[in-house]
mmCIF file of C-alpha atoms in Angstrom:
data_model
loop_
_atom_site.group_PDB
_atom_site.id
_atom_site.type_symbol
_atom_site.label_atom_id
_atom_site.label_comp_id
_atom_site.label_asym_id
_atom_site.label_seq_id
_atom_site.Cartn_x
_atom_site.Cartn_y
_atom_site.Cartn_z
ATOM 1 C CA UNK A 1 8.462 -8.879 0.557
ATOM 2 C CA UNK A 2 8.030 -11.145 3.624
ATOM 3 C CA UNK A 3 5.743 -14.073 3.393
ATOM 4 C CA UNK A 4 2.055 -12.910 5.432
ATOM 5 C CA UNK A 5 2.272 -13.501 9.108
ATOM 6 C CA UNK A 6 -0.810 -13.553 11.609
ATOM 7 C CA UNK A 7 1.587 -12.275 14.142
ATOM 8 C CA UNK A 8 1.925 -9.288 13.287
ATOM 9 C CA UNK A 9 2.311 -6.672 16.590
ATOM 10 C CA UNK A 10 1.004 -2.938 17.066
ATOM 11 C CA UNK A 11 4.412 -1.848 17.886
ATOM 12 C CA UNK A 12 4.865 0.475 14.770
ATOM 13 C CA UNK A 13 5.679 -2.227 12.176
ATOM 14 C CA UNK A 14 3.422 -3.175 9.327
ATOM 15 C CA UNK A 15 0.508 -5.654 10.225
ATOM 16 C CA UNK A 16 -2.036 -6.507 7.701
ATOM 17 C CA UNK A 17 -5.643 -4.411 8.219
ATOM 18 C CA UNK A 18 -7.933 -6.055 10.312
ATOM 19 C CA UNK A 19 -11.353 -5.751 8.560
ATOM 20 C CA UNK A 20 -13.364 -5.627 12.039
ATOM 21 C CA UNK A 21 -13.046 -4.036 15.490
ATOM 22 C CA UNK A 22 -14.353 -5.172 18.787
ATOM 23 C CA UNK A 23 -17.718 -4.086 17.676
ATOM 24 C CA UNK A 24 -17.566 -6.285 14.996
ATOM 25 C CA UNK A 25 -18.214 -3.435 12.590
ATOM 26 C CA UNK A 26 -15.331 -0.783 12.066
ATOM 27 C CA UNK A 27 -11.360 -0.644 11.906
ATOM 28 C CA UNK A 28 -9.610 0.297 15.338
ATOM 29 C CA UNK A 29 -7.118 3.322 14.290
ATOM 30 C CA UNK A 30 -4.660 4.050 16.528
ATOM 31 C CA UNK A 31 -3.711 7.552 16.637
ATOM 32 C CA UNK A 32 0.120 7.899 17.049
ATOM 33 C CA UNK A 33 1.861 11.261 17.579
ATOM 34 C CA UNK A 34 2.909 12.606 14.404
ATOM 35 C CA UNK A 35 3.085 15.481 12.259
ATOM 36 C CA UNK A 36 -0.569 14.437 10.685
ATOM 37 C CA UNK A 37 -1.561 14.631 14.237
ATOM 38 C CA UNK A 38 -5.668 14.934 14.152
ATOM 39 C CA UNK A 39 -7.360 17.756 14.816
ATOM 40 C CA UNK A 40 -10.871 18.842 15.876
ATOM 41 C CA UNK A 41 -12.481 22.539 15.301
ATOM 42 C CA UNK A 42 -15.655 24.424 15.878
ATOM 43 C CA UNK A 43 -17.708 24.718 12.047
ATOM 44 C CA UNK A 44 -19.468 27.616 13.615
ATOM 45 C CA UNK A 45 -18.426 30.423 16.233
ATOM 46 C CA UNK A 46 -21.647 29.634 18.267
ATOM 47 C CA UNK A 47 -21.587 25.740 17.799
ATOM 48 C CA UNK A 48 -22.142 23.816 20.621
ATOM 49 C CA UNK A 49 -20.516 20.970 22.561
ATOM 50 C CA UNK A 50 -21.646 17.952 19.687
ATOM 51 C CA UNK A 51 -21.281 20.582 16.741
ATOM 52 C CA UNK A 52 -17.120 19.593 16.249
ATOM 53 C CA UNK A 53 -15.943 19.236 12.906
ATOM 54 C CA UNK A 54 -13.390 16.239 12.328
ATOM 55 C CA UNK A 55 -10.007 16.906 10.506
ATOM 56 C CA UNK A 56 -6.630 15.905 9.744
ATOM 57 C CA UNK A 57 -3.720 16.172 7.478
ATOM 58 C CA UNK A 58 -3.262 14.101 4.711
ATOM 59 C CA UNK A 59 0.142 12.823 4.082
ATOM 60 C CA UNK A 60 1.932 10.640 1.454
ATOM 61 C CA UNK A 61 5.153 9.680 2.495
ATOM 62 C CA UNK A 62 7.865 8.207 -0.181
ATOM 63 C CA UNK A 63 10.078 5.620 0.250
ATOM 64 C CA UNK A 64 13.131 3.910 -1.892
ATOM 65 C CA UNK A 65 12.129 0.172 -2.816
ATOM 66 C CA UNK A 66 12.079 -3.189 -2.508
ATOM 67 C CA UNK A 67 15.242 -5.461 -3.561
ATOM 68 C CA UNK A 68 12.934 -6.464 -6.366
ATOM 69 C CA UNK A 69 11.714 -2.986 -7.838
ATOM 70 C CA UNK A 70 15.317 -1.858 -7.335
ATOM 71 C CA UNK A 71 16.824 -4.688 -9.518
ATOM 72 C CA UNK A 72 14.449 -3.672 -12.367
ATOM 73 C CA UNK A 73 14.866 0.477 -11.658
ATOM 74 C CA UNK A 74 18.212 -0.700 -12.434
ATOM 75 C CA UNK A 75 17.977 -3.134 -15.280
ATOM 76 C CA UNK A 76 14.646 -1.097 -17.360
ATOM 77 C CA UNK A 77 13.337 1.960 -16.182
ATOM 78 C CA UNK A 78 16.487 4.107 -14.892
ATOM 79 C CA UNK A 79 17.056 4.891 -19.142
ATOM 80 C CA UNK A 80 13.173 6.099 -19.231
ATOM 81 C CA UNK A 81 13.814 8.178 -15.704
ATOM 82 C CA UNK A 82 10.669 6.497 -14.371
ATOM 83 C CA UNK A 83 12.178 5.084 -11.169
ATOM 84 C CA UNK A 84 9.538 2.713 -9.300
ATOM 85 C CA UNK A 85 8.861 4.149 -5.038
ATOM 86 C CA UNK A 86 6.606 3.096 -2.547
ATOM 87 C CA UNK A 87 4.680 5.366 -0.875
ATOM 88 C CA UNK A 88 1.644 5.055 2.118
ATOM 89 C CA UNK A 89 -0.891 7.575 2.814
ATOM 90 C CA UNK A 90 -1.301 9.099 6.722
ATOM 91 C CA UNK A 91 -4.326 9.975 7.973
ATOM 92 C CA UNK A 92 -5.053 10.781 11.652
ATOM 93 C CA UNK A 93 -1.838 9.741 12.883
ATOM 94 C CA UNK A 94 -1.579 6.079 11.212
ATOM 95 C CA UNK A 95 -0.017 5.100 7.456
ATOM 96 C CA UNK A 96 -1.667 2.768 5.007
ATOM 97 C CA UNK A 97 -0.241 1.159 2.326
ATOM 98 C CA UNK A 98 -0.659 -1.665 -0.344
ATOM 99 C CA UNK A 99 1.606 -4.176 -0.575
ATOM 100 C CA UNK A 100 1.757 -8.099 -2.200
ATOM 101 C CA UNK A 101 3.297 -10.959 -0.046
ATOM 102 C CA UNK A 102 5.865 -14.179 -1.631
ATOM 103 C CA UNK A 103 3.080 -16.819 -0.716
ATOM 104 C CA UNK A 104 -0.303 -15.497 -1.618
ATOM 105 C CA UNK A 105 -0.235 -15.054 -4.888
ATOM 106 C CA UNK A 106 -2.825 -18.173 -5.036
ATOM 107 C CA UNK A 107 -5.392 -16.576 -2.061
ATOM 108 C CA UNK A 108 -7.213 -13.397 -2.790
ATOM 109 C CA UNK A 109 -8.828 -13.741 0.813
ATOM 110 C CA UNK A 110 -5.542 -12.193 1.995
ATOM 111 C CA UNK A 111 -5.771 -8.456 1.720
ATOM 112 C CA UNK A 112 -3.104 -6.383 0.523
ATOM 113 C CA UNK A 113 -3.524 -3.493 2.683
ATOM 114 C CA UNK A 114 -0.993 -2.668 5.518
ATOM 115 C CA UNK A 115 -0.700 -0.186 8.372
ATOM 116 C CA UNK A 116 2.341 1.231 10.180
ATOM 117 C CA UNK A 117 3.515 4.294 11.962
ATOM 118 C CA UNK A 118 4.276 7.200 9.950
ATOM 119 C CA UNK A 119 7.208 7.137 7.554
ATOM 120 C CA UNK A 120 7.896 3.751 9.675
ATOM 121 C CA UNK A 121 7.151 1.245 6.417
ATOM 122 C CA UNK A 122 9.594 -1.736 7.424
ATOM 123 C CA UNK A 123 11.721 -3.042 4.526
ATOM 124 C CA UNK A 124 12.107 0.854 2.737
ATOM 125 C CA UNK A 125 14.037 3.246 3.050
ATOM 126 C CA UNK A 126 12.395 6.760 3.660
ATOM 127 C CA UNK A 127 12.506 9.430 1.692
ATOM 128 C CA UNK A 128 10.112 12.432 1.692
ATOM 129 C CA UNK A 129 6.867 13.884 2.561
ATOM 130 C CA UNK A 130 4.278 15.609 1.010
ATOM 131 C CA UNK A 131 0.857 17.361 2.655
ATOM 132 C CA UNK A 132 -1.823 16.601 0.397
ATOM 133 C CA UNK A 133 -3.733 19.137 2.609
ATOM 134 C CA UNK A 134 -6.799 18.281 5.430
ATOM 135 C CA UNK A 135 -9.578 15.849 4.694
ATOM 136 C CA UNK A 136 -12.552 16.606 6.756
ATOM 137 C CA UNK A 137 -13.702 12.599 6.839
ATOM 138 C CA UNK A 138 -14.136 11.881 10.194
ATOM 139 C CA UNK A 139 -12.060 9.147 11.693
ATOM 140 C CA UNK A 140 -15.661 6.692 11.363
ATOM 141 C CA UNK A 141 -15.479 7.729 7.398
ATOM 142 C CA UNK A 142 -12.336 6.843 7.364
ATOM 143 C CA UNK A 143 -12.563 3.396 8.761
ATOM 144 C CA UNK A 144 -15.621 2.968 5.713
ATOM 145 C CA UNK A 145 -13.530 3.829 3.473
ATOM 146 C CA UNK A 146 -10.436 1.209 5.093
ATOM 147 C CA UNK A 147 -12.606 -1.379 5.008
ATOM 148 C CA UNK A 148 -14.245 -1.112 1.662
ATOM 149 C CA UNK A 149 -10.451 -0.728 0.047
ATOM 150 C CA UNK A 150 -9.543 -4.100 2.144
ATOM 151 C CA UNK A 151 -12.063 -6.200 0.462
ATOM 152 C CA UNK A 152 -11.348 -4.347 -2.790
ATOM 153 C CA UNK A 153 -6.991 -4.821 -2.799
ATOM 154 C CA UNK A 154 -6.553 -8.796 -1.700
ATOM 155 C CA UNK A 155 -2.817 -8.870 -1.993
ATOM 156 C CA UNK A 156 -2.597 -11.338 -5.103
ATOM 157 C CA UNK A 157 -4.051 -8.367 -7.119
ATOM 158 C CA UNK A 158 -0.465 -6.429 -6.988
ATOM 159 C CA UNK A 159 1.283 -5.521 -10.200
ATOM 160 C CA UNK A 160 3.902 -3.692 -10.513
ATOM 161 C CA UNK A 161 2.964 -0.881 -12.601
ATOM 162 C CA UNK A 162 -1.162 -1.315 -12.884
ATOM 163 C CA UNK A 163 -1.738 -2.102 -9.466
ATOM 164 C CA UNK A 164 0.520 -1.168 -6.242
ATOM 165 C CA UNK A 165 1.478 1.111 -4.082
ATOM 166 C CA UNK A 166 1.065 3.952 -5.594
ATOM 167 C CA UNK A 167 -2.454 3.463 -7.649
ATOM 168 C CA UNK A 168 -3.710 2.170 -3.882
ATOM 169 C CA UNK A 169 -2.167 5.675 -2.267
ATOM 170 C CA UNK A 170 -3.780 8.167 -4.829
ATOM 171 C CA UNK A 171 -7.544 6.016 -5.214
ATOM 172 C CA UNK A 172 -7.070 6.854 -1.185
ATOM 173 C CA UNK A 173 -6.621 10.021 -1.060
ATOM 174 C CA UNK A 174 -9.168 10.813 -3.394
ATOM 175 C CA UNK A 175 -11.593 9.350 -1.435
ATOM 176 C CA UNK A 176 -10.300 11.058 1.739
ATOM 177 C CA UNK A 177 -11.123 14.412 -1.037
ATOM 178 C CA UNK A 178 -8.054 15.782 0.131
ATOM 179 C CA UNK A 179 -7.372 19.370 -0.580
ATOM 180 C CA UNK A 180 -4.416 19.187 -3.453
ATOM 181 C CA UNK A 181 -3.527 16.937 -5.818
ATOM 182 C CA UNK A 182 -1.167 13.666 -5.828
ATOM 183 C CA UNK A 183 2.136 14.034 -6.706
ATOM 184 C CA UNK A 184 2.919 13.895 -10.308
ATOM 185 C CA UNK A 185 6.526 12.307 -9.736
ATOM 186 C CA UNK A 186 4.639 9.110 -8.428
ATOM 187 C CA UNK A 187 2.821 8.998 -11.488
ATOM 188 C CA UNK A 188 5.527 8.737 -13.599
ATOM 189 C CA UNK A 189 5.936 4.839 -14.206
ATOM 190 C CA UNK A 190 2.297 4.306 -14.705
ATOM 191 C CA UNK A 191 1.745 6.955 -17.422
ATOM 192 C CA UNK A 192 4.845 6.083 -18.960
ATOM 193 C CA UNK A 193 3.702 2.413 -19.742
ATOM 194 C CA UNK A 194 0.490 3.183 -20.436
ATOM 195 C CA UNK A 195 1.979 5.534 -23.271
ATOM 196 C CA UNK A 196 5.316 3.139 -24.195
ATOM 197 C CA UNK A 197 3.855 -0.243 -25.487
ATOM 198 C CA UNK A 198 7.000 -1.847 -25.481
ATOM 199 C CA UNK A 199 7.915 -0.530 -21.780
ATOM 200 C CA UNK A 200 5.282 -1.604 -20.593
ATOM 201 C CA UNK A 201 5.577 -5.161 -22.444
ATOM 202 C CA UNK A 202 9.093 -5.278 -20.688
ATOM 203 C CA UNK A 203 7.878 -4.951 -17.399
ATOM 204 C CA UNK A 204 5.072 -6.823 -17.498
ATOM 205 C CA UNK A 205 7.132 -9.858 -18.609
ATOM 206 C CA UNK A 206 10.026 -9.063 -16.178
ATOM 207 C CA UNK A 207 7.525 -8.968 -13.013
ATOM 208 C CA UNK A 208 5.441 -12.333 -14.555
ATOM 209 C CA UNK A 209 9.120 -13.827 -13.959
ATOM 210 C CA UNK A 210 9.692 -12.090 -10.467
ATOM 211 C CA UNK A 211 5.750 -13.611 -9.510
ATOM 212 C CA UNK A 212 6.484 -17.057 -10.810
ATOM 213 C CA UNK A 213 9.728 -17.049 -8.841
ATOM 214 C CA UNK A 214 7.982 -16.251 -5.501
ATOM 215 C CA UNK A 215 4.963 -18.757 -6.064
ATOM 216 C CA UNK A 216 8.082 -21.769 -7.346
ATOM 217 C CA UNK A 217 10.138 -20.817 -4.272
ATOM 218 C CA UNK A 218 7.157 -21.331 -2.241
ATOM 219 C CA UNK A 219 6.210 -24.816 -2.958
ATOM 220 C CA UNK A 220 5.617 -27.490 -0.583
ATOM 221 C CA UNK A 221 8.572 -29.986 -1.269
ATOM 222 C CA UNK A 222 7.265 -32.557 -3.029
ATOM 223 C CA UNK A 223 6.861 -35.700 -1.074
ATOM 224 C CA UNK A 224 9.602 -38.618 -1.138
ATOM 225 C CA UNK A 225 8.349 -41.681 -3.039
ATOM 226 C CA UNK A 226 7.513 -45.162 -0.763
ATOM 227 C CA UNK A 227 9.652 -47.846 -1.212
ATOM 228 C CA UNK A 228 9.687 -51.153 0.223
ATOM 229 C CA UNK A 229 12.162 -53.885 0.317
ATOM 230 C CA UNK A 230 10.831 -57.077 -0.247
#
């Protein structure tokens, strides 16, 4: 995972959340054309002009992983067939995700939440979609809901199997109350360790090892010692 930026661009790639808008209050969503496109629709045959109801599809979208989640899918889990993916929810035409970064591990003010364009998620490899059905939060509910889970998922809080991607993905959609229920093969890892002790001790000492290497390669190089000739 790259190191956090504050340049990240709105040009599709993944930029960390911004907790406030220009009104100092609420997310700016961008809705991009996609096949979670929003949609609005009368609640009643005689509603009028302000009686719209706010909808759109809910969408996870699965990925393949990172070079580190791949390394241990290789070297643990593929015996257990409880491969590790990443996977962002879409709602009204943008994808959210939860992600860690190499050099924050010692700053929870950095959140770990990210936004790109659908199935877009730089650094994976996409996969598959699945239609979790229509939420009828508006896109202000929504934005809540965004902001609450930023202050809630700093980035230094991600662990591989008790915290990530995937936990973030389904605690969203269930508070988008989306119409069916999260995939089962995404829950696979998770349930697995919490019912194998000794899987889960495995990978909870392999990614200790994979955090410590990011915070160690991250150091500040120590500093030279003075010397003087005299």
């Amino acid at each position: 995972r790259p190191a956090a930026s504050a340049d990240d661009s709105d040009d599709g790639s993944a930029s960390p959340m911004q907790p406030e808008s220009k009104t100092g209050r609420t997310l700016s969503l961008e809705v991009a054309p996609s096949q979670g496109a929003a949609t609005r629709r009368l609640s009643k045959s005689t509603a009028g002009p302000d009686d719209f109801e706010e909808s759109s599809p809910v969408w996870v979208h699965i990925y393949h992983t990172d070079p580190y989640t791949a390394w241990l899918n290789w070297a643990v889990l593929s015996y257990a067939e409880i491969p590790i993916y990443h996977a962002g929810v879409e709602v009204y035409g943008r994808e959210w995700s939860f992600n860690y970064y190499d050099d924050t591990w010692d700053d929870p003010s950095v959140s770990g939440i990210v936004s790109c364009s659908p199935k877009s998620m730089p650094g994976y490899l996409y996969q598959e979609s699945v239609c979790l059905g229509d939420t009828t939060c508006s896109e202000q509910d929504v934005d809540d809901i965004l902001i609450d889970l930023h202050r809630n998922w700093p980035a230094n809080s991600y662990h591989l199997t008790r915290r990530n991607c995937l936990t973030f993905s389904e605690e969203f959609a269930s508070r988008l109350k989306v119409e069916k229920p999260f995939p089962n093969k995404l829950r696979g890892l998770g349930e697995a360790t919490r019912k194998n002790p000794n899987t889960d001790g495995v990978v909870d000492y392999a990614w200790s090892w994979a955090v410590w290497y990011m915070q160690w390669k991250h150091q500040p190089p120590s500093p030279t010692p003075y010397s003087s000739c005299s």
